[in-house]
mmCIF file of C-alpha atoms and ligand atoms in Angstrom:
data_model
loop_
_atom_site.group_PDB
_atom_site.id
_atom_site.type_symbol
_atom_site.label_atom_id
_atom_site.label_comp_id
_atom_site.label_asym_id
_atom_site.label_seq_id
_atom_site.Cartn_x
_atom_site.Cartn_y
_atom_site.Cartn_z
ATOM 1 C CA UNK A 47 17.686 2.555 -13.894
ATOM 2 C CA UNK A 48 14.799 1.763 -11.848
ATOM 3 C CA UNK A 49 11.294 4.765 -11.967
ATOM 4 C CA UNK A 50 9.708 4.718 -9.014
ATOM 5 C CA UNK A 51 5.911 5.645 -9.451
ATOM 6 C CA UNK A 52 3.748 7.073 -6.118
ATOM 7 C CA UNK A 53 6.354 8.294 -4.135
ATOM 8 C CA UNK A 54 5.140 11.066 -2.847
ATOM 9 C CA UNK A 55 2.722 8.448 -0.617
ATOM 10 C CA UNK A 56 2.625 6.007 2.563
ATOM 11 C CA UNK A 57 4.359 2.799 0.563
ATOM 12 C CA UNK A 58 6.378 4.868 -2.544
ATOM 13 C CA UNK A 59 8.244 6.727 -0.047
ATOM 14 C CA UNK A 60 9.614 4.248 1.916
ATOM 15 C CA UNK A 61 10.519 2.620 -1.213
ATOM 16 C CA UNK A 62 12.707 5.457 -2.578
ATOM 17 C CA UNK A 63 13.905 5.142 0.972
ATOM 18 C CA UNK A 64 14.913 1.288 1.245
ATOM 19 C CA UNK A 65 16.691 2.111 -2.373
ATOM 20 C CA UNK A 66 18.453 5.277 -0.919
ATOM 21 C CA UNK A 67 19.955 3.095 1.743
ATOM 22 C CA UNK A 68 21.079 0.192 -0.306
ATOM 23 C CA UNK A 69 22.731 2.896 -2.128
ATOM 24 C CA UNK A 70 20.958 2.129 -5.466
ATOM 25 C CA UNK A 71 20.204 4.943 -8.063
ATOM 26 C CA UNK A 72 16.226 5.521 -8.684
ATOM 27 C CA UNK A 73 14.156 8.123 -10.907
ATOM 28 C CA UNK A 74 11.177 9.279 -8.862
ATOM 29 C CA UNK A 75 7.991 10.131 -11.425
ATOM 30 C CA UNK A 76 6.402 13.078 -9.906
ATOM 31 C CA UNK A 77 3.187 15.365 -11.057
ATOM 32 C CA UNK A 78 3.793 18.154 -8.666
ATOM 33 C CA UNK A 79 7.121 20.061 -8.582
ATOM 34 C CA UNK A 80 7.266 21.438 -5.048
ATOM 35 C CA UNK A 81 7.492 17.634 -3.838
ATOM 36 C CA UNK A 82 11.089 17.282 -5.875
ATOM 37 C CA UNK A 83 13.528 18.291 -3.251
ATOM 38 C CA UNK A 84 12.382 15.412 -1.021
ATOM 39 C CA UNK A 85 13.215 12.910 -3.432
ATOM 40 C CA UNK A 86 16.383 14.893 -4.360
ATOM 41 C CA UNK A 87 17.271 14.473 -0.676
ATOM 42 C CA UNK A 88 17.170 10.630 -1.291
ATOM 43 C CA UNK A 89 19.730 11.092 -3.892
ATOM 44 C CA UNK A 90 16.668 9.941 -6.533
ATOM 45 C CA UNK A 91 16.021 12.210 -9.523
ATOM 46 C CA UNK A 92 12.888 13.828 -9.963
ATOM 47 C CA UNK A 93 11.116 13.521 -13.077
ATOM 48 C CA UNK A 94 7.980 15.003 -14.463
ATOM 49 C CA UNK A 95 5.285 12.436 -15.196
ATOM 50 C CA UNK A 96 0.828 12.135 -14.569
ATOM 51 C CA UNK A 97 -0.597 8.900 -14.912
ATOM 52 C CA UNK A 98 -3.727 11.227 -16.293
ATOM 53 C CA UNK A 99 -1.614 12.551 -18.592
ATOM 54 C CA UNK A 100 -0.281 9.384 -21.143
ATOM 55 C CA UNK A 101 1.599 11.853 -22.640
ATOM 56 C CA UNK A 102 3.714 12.546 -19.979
ATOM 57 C CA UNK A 103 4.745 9.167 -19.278
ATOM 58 C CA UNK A 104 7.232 8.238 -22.555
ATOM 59 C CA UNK A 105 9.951 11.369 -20.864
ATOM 60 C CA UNK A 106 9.688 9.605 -17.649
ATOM 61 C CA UNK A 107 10.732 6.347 -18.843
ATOM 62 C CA UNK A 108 13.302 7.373 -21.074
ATOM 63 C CA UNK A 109 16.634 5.315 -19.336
ATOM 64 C CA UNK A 110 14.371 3.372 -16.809
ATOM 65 C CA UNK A 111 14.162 -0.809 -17.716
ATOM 66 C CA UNK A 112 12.416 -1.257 -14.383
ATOM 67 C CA UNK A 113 9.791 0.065 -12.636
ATOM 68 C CA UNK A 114 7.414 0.095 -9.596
ATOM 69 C CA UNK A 115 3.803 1.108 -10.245
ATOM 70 C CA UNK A 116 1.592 2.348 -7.878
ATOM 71 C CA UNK A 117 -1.358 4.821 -8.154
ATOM 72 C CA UNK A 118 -3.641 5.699 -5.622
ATOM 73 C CA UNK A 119 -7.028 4.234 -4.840
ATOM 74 C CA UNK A 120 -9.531 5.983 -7.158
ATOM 75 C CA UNK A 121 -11.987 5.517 -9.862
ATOM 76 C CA UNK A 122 -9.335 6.223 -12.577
ATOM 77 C CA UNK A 123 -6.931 3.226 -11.271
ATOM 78 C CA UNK A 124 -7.634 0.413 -13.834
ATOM 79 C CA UNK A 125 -7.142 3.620 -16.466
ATOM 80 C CA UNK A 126 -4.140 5.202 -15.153
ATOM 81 C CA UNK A 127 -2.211 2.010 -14.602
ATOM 82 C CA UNK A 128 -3.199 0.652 -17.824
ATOM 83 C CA UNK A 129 -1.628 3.775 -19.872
ATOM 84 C CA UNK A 130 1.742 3.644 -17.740
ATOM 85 C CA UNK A 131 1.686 -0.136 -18.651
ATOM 86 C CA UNK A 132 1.342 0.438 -22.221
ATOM 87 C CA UNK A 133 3.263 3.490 -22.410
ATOM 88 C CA UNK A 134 6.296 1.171 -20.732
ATOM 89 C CA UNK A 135 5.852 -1.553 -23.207
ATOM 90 C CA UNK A 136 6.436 1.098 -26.036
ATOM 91 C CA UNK A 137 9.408 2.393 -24.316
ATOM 92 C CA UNK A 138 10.792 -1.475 -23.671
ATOM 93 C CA UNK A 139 10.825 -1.456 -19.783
ATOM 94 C CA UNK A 140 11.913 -4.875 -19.101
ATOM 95 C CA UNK A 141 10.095 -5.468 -15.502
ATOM 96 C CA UNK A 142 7.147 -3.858 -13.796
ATOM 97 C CA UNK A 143 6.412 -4.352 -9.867
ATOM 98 C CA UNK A 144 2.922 -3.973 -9.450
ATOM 99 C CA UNK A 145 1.568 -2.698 -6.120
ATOM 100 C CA UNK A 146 -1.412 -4.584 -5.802
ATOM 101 C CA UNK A 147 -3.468 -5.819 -2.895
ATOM 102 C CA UNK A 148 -5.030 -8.848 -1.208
ATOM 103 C CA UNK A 149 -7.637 -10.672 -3.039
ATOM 104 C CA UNK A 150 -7.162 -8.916 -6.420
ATOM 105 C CA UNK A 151 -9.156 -10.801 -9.231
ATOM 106 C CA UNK A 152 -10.743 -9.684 -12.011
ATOM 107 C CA UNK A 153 -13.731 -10.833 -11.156
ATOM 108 C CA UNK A 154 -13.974 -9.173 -7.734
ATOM 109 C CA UNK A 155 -17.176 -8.395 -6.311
ATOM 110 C CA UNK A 156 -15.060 -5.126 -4.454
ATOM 111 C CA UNK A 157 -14.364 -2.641 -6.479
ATOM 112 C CA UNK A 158 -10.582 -1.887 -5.212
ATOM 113 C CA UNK A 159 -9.917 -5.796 -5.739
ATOM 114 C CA UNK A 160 -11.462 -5.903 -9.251
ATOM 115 C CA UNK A 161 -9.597 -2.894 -10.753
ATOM 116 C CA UNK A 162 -6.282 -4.461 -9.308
ATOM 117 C CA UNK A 163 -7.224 -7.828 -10.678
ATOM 118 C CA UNK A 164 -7.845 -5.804 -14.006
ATOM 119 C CA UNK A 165 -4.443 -3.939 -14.029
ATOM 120 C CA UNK A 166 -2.491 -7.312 -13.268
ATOM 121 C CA UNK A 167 -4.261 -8.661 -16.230
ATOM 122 C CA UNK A 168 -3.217 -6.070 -18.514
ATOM 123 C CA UNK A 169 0.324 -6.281 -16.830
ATOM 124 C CA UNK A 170 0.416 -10.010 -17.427
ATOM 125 C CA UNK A 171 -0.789 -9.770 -20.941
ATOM 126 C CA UNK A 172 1.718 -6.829 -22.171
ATOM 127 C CA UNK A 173 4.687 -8.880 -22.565
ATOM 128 C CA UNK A 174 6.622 -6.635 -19.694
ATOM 129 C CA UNK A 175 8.147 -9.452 -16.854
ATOM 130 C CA UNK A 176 5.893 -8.634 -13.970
ATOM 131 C CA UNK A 177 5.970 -9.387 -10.047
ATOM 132 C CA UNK A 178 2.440 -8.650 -8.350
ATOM 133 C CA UNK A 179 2.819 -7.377 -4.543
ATOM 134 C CA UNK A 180 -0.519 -7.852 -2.521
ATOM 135 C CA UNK A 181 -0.491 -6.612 0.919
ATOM 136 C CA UNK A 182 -3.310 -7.033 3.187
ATOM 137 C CA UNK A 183 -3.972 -3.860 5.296
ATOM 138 C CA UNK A 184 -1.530 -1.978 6.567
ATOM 139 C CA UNK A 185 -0.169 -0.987 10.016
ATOM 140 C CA UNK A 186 -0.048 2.613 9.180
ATOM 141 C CA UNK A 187 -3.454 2.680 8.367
ATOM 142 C CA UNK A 188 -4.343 3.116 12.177
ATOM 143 C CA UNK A 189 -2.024 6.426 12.088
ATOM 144 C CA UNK A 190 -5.386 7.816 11.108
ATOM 145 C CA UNK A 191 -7.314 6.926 14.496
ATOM 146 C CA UNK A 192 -4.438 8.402 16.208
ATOM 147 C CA UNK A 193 -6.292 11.706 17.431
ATOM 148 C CA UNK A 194 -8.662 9.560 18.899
ATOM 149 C CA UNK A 195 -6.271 7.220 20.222
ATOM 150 C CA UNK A 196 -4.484 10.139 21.997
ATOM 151 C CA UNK A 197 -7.547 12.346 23.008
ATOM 152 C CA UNK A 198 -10.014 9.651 23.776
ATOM 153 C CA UNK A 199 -8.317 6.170 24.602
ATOM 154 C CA UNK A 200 -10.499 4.509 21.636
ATOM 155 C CA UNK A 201 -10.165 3.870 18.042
ATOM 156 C CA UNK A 202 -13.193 3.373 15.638
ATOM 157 C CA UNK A 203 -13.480 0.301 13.031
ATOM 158 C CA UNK A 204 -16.027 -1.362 10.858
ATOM 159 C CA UNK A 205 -13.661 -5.264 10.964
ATOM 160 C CA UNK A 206 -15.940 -6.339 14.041
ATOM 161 C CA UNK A 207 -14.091 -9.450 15.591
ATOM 162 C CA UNK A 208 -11.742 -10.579 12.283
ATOM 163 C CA UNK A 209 -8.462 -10.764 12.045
ATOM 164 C CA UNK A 210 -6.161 -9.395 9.755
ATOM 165 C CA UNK A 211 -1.817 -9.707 9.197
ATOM 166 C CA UNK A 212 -1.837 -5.975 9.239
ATOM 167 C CA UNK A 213 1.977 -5.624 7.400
ATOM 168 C CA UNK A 214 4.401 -2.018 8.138
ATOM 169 C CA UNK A 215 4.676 -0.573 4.869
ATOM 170 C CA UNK A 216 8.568 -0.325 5.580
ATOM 171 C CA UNK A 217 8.506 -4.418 5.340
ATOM 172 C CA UNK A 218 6.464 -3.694 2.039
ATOM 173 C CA UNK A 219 9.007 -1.869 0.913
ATOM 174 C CA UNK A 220 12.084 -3.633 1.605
ATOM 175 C CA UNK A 221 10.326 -6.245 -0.465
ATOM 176 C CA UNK A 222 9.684 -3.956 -3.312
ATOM 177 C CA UNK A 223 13.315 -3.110 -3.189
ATOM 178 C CA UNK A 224 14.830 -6.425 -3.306
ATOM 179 C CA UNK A 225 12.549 -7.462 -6.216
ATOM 180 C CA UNK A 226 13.926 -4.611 -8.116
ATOM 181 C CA UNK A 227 17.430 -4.508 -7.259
ATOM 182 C CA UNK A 228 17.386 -8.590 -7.794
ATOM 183 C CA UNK A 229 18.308 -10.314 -11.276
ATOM 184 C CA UNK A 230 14.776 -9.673 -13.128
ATOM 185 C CA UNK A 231 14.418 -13.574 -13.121
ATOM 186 C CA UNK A 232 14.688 -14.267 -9.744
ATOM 187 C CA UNK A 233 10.980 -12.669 -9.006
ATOM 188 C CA UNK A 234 9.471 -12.625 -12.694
ATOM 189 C CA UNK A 235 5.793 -14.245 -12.830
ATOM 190 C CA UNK A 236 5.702 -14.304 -8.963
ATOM 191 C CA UNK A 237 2.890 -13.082 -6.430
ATOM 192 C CA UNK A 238 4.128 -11.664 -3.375
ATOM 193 C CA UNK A 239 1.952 -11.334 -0.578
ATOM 194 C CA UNK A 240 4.047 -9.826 2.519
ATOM 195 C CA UNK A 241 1.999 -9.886 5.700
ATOM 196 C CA UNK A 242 3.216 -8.845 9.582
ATOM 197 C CA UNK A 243 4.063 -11.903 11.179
ATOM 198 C CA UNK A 244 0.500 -12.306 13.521
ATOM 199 C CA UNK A 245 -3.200 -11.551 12.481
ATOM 200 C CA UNK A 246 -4.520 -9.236 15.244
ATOM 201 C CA UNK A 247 -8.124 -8.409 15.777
ATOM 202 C CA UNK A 248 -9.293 -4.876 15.982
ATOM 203 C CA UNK A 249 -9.510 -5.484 19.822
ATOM 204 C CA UNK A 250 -5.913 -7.428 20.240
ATOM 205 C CA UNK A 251 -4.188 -4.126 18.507
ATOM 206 C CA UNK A 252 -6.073 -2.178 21.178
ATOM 207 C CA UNK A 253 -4.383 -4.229 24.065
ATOM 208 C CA UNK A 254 -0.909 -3.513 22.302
ATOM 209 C CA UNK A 255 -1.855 -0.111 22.284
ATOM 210 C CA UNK A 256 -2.418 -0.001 25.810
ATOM 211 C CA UNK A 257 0.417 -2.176 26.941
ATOM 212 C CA UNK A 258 2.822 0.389 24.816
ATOM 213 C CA UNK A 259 1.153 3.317 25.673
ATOM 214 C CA UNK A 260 0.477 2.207 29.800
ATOM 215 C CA UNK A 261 -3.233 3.829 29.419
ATOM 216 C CA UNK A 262 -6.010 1.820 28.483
ATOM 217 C CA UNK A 263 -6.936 2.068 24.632
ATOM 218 C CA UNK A 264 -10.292 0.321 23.257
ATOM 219 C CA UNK A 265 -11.763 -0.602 20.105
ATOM 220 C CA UNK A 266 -15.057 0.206 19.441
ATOM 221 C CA UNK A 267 -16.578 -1.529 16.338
ATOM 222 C CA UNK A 268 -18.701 0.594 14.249
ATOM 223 C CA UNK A 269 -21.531 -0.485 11.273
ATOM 224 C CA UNK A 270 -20.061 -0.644 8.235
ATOM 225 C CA UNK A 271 -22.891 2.184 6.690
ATOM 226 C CA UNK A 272 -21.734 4.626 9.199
ATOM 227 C CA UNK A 273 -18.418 4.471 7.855
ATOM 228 C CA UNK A 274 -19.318 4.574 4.459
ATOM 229 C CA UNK A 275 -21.316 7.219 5.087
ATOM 230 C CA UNK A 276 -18.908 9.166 6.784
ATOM 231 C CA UNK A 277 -16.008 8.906 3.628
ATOM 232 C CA UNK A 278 -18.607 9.965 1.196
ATOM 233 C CA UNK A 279 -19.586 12.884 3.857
ATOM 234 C CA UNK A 280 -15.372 13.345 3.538
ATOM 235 C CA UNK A 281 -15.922 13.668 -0.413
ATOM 236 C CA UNK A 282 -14.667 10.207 -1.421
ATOM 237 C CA UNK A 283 -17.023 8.839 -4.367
ATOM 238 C CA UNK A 284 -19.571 6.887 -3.498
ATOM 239 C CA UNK A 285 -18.480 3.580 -5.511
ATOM 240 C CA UNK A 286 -15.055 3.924 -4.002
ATOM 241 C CA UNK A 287 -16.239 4.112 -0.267
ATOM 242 C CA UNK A 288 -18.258 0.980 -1.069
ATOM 243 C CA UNK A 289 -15.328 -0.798 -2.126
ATOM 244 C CA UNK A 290 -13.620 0.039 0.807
ATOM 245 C CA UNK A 291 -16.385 -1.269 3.276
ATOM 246 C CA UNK A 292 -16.572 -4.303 1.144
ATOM 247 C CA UNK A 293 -13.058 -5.184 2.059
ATOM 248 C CA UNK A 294 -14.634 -6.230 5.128
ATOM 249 C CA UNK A 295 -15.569 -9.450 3.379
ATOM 250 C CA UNK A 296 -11.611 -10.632 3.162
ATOM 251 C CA UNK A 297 -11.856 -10.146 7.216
ATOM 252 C CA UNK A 298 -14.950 -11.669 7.904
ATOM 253 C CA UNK A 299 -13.708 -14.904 5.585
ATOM 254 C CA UNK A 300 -10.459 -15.187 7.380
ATOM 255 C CA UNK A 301 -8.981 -14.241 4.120
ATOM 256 C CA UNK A 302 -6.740 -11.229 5.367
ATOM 257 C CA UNK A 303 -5.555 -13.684 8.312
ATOM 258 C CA UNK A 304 -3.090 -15.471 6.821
ATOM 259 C CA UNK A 305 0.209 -14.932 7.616
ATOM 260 C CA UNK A 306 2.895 -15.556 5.170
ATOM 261 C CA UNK A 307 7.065 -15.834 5.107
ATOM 262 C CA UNK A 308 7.330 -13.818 2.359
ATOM 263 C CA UNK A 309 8.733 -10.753 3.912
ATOM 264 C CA UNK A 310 11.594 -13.070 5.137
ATOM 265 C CA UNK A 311 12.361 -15.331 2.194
ATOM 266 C CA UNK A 312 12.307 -11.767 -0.322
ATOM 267 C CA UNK A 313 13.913 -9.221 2.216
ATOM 268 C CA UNK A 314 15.747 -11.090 4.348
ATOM 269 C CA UNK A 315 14.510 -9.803 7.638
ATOM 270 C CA UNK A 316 11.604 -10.577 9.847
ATOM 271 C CA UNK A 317 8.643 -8.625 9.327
ATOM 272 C CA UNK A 318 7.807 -6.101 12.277
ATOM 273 C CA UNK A 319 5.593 -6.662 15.026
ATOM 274 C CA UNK A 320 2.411 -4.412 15.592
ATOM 275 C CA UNK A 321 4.323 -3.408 19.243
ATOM 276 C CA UNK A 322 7.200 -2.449 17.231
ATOM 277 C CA UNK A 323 5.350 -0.233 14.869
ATOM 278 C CA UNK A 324 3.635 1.575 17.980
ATOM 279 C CA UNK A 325 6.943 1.781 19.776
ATOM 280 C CA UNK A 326 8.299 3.752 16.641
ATOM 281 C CA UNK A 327 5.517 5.729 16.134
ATOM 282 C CA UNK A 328 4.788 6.694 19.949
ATOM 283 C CA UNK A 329 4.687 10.456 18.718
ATOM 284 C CA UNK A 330 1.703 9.604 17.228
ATOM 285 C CA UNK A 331 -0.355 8.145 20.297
ATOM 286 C CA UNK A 332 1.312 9.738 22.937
ATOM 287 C CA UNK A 333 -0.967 12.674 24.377
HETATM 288 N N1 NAP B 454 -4.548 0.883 2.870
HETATM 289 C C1 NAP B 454 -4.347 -0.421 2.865
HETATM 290 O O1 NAP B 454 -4.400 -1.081 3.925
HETATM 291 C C2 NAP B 454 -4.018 -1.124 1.573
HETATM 292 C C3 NAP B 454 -3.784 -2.496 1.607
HETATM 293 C C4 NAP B 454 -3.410 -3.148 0.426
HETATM 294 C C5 NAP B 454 -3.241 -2.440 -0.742
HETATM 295 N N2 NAP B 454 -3.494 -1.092 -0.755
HETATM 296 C C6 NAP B 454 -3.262 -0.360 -2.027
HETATM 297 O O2 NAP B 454 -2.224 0.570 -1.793
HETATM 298 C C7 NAP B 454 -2.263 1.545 -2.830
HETATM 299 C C8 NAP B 454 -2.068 2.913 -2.241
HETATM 300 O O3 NAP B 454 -0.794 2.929 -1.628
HETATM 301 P P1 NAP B 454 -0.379 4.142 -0.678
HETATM 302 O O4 NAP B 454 -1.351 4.198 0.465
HETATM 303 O O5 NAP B 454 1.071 4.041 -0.399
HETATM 304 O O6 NAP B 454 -0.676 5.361 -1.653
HETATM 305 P P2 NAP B 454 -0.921 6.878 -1.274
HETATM 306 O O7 NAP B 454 -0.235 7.226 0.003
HETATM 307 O O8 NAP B 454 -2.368 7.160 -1.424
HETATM 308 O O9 NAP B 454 -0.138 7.596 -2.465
HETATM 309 C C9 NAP B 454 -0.593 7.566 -3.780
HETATM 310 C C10 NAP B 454 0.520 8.032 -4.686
HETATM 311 O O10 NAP B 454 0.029 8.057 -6.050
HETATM 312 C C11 NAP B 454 0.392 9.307 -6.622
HETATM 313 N N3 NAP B 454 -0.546 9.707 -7.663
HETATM 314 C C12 NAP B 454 -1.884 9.909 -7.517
HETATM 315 N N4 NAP B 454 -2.404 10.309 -8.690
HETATM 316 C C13 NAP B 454 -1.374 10.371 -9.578
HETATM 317 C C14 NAP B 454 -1.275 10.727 -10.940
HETATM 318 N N5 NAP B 454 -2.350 11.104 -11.647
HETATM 319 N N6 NAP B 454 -0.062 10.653 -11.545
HETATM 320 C C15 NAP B 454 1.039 10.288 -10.840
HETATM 321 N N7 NAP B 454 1.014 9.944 -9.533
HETATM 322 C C16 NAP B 454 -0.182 9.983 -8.916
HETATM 323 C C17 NAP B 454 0.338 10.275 -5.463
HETATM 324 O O11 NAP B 454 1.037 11.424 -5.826
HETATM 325 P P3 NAP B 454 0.536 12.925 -5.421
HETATM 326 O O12 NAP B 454 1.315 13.260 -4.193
HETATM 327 O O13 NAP B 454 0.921 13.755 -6.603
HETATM 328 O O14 NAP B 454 -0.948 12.866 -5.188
HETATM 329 C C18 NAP B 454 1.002 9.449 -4.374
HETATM 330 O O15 NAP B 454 2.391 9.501 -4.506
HETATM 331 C C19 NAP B 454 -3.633 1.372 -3.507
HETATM 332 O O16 NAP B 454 -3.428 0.698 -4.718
HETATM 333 C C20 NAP B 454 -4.401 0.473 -2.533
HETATM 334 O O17 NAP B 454 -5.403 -0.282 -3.183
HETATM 335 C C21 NAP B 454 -3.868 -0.421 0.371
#
């Protein structure tokens, strides 16, 4: 049986989702009861379980040998994915599919790459068979300049000129669910780093959106203070908005530009275009 971890979120969702429709059984770990029915509607089962709380996390494994573990961005990351990976060891989980991201190393200047690099680590050292996914940034993260898209015709941005293979999390996902519905060789001891299939600047998504939407859309590049600034003035700790802004650096390098086949070789379909994810989310951008 396969425990899905973060489901309630952009990426874990669309995971139960890929699983639901390859007809494949799942366990969905869950820390707030109200969210159950959605997962129920899935056909996954619901189960009780808070990375905060290590005690929680033995129950939710019990009949799982396979998992996918994904917390949310946040000082307690490195902490919380460290006791589900021990508490799986104990429990003899036989394969964990760490969501990760691009550039993790444990030696990360960035905070969100460092605590990823730290939490593969641990993963690598526990004896569990791993598979690390890394995405670069994600399509769906422009969902949240959509008010301004619609109202204004412009989206803000602190990437300047870079580019990046901005990935739809439903391409994540059908990777995810492949690695775990695969023979647990096939992907053990493997880095995954699924990627849309062109790196777009800031300003080339704006001319998609504009094309799509028949209404001219622009970027307008902002400095990367006033958008840390503005997530700490949001309530976001101020260590954690720095890492984000420091992401930049993977942009700036050329890092988050590369575009890889993985997608296609692990999935078995070609990764979506940044049209296509506007064209299915026109509700979005449409005034
Ligand atoms: N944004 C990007 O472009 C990008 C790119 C590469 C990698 N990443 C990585 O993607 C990951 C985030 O993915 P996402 O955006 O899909 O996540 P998300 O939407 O923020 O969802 C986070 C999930 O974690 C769950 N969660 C939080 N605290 C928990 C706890 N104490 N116990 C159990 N579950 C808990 C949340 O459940 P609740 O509903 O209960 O809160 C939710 O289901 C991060 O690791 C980030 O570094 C992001």
């Amino acid at each position: 049986m396969i425990l899905l971890t973060g489901v309630t979120g952009t990426n874990g969702l669309e995971v139960a989702k890929a699983l639901a429709a390859k007809g494949v059984p799942f366990k969905a770990m869950l820390r707030d009861r109200p969210r159950t029915s959605d997962i129920a509607a899935l056909g996954g089962q619901p189960i009780p379980g808070d990375f905060d709380r290590p005690d929680t996390l033995p129950a939710a494994m019990v009949g799982c040998d396979r998992a996918l573990l994904l917390s949310a961005v946040g000082p307690r990351m490195f902490h919380q994915e460290q006791s589900f990976i021990a508490a799986a060891r104990a429990a003899g989980m036989k394969h964990i599919v760490k969501f990760s991201a691009l550039g993790a190393d444990p030696l990360a200047k960035s905070l969100l790459q460092r605590v990823h690099g730290q939490a593969e680590q641990d993963l690598e050292g526990s004896g569990v068979a791993w598979t690390h996914v890394r995405p670069p940034f994600f399509m769906q993260n422009i969902l949240s300049s959509a008010k301004d898209i619609r109202t204004r015709g412009e989206f803000f941005g602190h990437f300047g000129s870079g580019r990046a293979a901005y990935v739809d999390v439903r391409d994540i996902a059908a990777l995810i669910a492949a690695v775990l519905t695969a023979d647990i060789a096939d992907h053990a001891g493997k880095v995954y780093q699924p990627t849309g299939p062109a790196a777009l600047s800031c300003a080339e998504q704006a001319m998609v959106l504009t094309k799509v939407l028949q209404r001219p859309v622009k970027f307008v590049p902002i400095p990367r203070d006033t958008v840390r600034q503005a997530l700490i003035t949001h309530g976001m700790l101020e260590s954690v908005a720095q890492g984000i802004v420091d992401l930049d650096a993977l942009v700036e390098q050329g890092q988050a530009a590369t575009v890889t086949d993985d997608v296609r070789r692990v999935a078995g379909r070609n990764p979506r275009t940044f049209e296509q994810f506007v064209l299915d989310h026109l509700a979005h951008f449409k005034v």
